[in-house]
Coordinates of N, CA and C in Angstrom, one line a residue:
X6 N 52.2 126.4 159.0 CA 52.7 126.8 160.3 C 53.8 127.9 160.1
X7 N 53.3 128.7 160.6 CA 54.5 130.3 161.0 C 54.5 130.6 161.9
X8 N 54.8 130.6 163.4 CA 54.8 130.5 164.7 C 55.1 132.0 164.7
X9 N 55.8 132.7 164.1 CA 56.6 133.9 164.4 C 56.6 135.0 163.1
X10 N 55.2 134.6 162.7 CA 54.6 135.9 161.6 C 54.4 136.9 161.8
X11 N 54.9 138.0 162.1 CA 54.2 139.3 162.2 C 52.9 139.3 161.5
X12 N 52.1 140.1 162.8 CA 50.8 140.3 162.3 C 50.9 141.8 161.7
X13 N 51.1 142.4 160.4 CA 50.8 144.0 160.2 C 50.8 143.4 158.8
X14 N 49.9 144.1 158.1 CA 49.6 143.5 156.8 C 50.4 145.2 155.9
X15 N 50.7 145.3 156.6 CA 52.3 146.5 155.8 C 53.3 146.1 155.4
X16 N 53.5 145.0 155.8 CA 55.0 143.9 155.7 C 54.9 143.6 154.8
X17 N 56.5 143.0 153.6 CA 56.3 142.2 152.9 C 56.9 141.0 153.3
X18 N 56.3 140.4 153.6 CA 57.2 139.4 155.0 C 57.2 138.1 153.5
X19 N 57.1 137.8 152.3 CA 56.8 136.6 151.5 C 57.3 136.9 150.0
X20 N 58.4 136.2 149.2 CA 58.7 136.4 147.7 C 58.9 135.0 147.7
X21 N 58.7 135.3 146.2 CA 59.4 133.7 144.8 C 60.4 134.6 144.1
X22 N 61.0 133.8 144.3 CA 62.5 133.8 143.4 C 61.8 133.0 142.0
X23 N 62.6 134.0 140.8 CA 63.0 133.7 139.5 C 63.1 131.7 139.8
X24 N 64.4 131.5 140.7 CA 64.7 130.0 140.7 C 63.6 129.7 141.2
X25 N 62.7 130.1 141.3 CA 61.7 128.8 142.3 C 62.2 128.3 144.1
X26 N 62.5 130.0 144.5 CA 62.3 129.6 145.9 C 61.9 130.2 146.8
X27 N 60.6 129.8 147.5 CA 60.2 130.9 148.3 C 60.8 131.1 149.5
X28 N 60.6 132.2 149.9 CA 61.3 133.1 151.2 C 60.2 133.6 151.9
X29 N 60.1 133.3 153.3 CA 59.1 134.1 154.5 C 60.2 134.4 155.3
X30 N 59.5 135.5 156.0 CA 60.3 136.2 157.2 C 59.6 136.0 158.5
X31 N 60.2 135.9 159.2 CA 59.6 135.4 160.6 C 59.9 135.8 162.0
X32 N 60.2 137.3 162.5 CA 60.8 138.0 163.1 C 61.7 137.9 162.4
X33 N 63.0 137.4 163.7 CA 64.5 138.0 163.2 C 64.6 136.4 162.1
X34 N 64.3 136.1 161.5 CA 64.8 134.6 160.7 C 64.0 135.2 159.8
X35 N 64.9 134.5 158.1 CA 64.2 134.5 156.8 C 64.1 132.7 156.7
X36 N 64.0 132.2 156.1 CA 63.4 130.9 155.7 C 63.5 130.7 154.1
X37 N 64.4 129.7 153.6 CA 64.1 129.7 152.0 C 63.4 128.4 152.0
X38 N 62.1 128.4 150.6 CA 62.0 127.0 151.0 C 61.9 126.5 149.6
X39 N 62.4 125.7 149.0 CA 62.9 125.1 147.5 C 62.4 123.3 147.3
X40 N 62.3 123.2 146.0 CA 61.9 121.4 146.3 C 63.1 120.7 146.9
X41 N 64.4 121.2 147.4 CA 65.8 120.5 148.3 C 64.9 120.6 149.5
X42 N 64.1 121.6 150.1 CA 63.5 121.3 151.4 C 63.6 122.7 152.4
X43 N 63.7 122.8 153.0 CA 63.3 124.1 154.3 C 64.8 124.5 154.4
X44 N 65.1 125.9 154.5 CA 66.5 125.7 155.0 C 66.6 127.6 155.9
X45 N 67.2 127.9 156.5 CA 67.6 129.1 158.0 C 68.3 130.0 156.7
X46 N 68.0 130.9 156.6 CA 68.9 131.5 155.3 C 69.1 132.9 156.1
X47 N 68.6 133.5 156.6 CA 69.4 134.5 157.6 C 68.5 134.5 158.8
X48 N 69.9 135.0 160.0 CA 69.4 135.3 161.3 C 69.8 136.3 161.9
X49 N 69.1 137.5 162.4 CA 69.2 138.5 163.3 C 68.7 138.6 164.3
X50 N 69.6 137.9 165.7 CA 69.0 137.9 166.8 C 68.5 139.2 167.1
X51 N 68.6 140.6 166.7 CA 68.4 141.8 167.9 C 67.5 142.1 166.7
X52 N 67.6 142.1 165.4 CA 66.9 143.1 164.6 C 65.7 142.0 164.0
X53 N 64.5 142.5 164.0 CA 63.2 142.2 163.3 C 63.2 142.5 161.9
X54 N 62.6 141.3 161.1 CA 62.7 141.1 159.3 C 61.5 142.1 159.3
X55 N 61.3 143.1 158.2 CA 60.0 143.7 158.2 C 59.9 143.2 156.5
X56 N 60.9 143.0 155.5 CA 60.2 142.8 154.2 C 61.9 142.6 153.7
X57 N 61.7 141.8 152.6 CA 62.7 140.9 151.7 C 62.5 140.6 150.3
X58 N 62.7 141.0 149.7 CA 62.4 141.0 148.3 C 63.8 140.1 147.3
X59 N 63.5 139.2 146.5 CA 64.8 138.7 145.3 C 65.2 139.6 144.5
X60 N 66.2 139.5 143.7 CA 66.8 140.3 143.0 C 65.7 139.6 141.4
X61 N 65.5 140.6 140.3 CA 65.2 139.7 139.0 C 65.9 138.5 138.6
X62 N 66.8 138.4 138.7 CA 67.8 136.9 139.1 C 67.6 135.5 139.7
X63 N 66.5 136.2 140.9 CA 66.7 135.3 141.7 C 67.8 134.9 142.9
X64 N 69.4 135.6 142.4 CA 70.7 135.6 143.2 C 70.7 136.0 144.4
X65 N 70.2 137.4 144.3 CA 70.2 137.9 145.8 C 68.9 138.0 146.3
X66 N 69.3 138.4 147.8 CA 67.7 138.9 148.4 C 68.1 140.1 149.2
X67 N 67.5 140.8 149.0 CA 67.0 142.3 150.5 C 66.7 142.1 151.0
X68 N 67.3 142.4 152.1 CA 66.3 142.2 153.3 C 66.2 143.7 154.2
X69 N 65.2 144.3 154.7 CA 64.6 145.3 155.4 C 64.4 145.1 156.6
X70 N 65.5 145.4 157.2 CA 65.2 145.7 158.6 C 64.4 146.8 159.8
X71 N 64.2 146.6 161.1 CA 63.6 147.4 161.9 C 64.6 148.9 162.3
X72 N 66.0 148.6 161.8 CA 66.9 149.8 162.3 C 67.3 150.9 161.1
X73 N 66.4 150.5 159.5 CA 66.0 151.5 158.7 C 66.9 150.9 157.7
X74 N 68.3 149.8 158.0 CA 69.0 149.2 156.8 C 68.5 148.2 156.0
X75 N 68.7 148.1 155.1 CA 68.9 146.8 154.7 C 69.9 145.8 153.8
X76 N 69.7 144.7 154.3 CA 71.0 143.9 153.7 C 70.7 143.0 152.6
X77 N 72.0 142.9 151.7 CA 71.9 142.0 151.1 C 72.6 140.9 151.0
X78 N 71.9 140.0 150.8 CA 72.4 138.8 151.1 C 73.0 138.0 149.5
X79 N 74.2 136.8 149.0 CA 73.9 135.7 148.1 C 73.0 135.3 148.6
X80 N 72.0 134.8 147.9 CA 71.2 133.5 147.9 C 72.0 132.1 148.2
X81 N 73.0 132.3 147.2 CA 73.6 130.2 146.7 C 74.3 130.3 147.9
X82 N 75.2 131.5 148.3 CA 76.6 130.9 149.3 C 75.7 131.4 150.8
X83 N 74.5 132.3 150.6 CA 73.7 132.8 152.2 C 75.0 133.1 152.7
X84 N 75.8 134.1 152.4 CA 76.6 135.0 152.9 C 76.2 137.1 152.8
X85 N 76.5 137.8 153.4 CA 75.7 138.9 153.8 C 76.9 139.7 152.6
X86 N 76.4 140.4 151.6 CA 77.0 141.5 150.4 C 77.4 142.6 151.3
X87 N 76.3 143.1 151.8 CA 76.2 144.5 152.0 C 75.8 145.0 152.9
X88 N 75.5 146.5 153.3 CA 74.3 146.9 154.0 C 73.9 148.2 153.5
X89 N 72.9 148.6 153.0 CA 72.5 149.6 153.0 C 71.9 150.6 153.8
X90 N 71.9 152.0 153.9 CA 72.2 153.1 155.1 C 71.4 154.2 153.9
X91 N 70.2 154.7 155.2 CA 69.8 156.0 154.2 C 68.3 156.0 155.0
X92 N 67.7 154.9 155.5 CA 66.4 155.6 156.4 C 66.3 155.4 157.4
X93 N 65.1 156.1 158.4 CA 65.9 156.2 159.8 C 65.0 155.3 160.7
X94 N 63.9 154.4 159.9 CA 62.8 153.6 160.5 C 62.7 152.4 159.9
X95 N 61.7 151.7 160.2 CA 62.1 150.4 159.6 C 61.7 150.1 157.8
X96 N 62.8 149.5 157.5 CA 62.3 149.5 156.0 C 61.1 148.2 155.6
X97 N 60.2 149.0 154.9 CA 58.8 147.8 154.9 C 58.4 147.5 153.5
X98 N 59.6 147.8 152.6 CA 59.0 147.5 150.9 C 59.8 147.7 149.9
X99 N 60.4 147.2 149.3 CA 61.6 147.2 148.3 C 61.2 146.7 146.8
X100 N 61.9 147.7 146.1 CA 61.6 147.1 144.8 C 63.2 146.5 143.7
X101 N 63.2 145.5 144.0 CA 64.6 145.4 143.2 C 64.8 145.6 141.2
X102 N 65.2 146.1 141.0 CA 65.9 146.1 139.2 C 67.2 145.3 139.3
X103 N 67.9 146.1 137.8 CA 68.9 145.2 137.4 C 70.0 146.9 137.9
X104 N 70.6 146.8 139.2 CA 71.4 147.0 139.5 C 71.2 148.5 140.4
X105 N 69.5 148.4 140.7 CA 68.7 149.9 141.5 C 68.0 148.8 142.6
X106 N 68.1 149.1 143.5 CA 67.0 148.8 144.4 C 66.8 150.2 145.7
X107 N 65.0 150.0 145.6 CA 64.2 151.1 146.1 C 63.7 150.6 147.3
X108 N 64.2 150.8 148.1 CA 63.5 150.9 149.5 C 62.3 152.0 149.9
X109 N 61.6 151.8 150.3 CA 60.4 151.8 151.0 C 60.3 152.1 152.6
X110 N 59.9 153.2 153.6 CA 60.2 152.8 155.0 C 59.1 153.4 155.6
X111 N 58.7 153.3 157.1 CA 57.8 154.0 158.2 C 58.2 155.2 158.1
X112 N 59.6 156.1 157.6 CA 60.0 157.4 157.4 C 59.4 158.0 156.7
X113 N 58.5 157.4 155.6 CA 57.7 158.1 154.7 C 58.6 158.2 153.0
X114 N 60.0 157.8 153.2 CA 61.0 157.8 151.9 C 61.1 156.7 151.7
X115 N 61.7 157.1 149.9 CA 61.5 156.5 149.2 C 63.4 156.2 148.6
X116 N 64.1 155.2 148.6 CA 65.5 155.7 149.0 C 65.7 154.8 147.3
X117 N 66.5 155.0 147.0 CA 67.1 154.4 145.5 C 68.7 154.2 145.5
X118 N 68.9 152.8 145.5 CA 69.9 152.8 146.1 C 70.8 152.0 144.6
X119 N 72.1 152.6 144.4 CA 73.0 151.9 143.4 C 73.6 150.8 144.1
X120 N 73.3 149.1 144.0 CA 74.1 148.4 144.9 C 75.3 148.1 144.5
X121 N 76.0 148.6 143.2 CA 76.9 148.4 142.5 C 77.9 149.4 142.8
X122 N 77.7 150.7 144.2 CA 78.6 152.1 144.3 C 78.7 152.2 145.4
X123 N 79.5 152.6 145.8 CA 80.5 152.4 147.3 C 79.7 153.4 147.8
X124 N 78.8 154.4 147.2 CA 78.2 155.8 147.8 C 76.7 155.1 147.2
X125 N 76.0 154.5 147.8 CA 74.7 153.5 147.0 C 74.2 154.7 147.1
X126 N 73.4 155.8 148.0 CA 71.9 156.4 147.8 C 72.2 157.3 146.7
X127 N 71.4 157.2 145.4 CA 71.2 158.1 144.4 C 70.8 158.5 144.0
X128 N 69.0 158.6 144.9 CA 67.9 159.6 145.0 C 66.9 159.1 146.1
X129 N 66.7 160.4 146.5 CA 65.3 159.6 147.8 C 64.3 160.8 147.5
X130 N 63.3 160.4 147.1 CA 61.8 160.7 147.2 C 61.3 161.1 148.0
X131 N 60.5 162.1 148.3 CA 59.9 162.7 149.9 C 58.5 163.1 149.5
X132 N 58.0 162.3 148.8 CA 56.4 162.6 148.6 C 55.1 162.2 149.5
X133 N 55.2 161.1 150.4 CA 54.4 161.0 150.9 C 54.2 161.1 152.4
X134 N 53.4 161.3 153.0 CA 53.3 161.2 154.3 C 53.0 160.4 155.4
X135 N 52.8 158.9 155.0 CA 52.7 157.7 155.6 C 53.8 156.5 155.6
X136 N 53.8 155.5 156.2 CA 54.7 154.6 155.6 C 54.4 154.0 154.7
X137 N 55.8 154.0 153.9 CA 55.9 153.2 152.0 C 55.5 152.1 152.2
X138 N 54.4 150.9 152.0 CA 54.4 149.8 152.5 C 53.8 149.1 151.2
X139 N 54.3 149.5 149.9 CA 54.2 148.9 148.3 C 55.3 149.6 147.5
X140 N 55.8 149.1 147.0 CA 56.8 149.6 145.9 C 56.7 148.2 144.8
X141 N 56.4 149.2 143.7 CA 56.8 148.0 142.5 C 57.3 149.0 141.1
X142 N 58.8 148.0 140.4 CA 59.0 148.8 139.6 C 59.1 148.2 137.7
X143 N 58.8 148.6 136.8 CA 59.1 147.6 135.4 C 59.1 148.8 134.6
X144 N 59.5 148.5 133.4 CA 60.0 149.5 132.4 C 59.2 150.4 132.1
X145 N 57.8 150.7 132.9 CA 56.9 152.2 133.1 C 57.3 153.1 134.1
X146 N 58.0 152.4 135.0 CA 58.6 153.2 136.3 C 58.7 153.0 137.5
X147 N 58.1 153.7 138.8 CA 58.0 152.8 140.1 C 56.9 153.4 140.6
X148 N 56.1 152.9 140.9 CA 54.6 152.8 141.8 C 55.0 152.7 143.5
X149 N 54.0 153.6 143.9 CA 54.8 153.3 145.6 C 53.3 153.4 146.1
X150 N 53.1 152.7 147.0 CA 51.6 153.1 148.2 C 52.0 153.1 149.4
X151 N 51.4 154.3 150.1 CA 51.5 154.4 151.2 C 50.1 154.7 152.3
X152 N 50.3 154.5 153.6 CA 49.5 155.0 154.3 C 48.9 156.0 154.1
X153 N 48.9 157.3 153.8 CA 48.9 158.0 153.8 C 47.5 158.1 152.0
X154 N 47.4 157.0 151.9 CA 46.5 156.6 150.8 C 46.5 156.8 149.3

């Protein structure tokens, strides 16, 4: 049961955490669900979840919102780090590393963001012409897919 799934198969509306916990997004609610049981792990009454990704850790999560930021959240305390600022549509695909996370958006950019610097964006990409709606990154580089094919 997902009562409040976005239907767009652009989304990454679903992750496993390193710990073993998964996370769906469900409009404005993310959802953790762990063998402890079901638990509300973020809510944004105005803004719509479009994609959420864990950190390699498992610690934190991203989350990608409809107003082009995204936040990050603890996992253990589900208290809000951050917000990140840099695209101007909704973000639909993130790739997290060990201290880079790449956002993905309907803007067509590709944003790289230091979460560790008071000035995070430290390169954005303008190669494609659809929305980013895949990003994956490991010690070959980052792979991105877009609409735009």
């Amino acid at each position: 049961d997902a009562p409040e799934l976005k239907d767009d198969y652009y989304l990454n509306l679903l992750d496993w955490s390193a710990k073993g916990q998964l996370a769906i997004g469900l409009e404005g609610k993310v959802y953790l669900y762990s063998p402890e049981g079901i638990n509300l792990f973020a809510k944004n009454n105005k803004k719509i979840i479009f994609a959420h990704f864990f950190s390699p850790q498992g610690d934190q999560l991203a989350v990608g919102i409809d107003n082009g930021k995204t936040e990050i959240y603890d996992v253990e305390t589900q208290t809000l780090l951050r917000t990140l600022k840099g695209h101007t549509n909704r973000v639909s695909s993130s790739a997290f590393t060990y201290g880079l996370l790449f956002t993905g958006s309907r803007d067509t950019k590709i944003i790289a963001h230091d979460i560790r610097s008071a000035h995070n964006v430290v390169l954005k990409l303008e190669g494609h012409r659809g929305e980013v709606c895949g990003l994956k990154h490991d010690a070959c580089g980052l792979a991105s897919g877009s609409n735009d094919n």
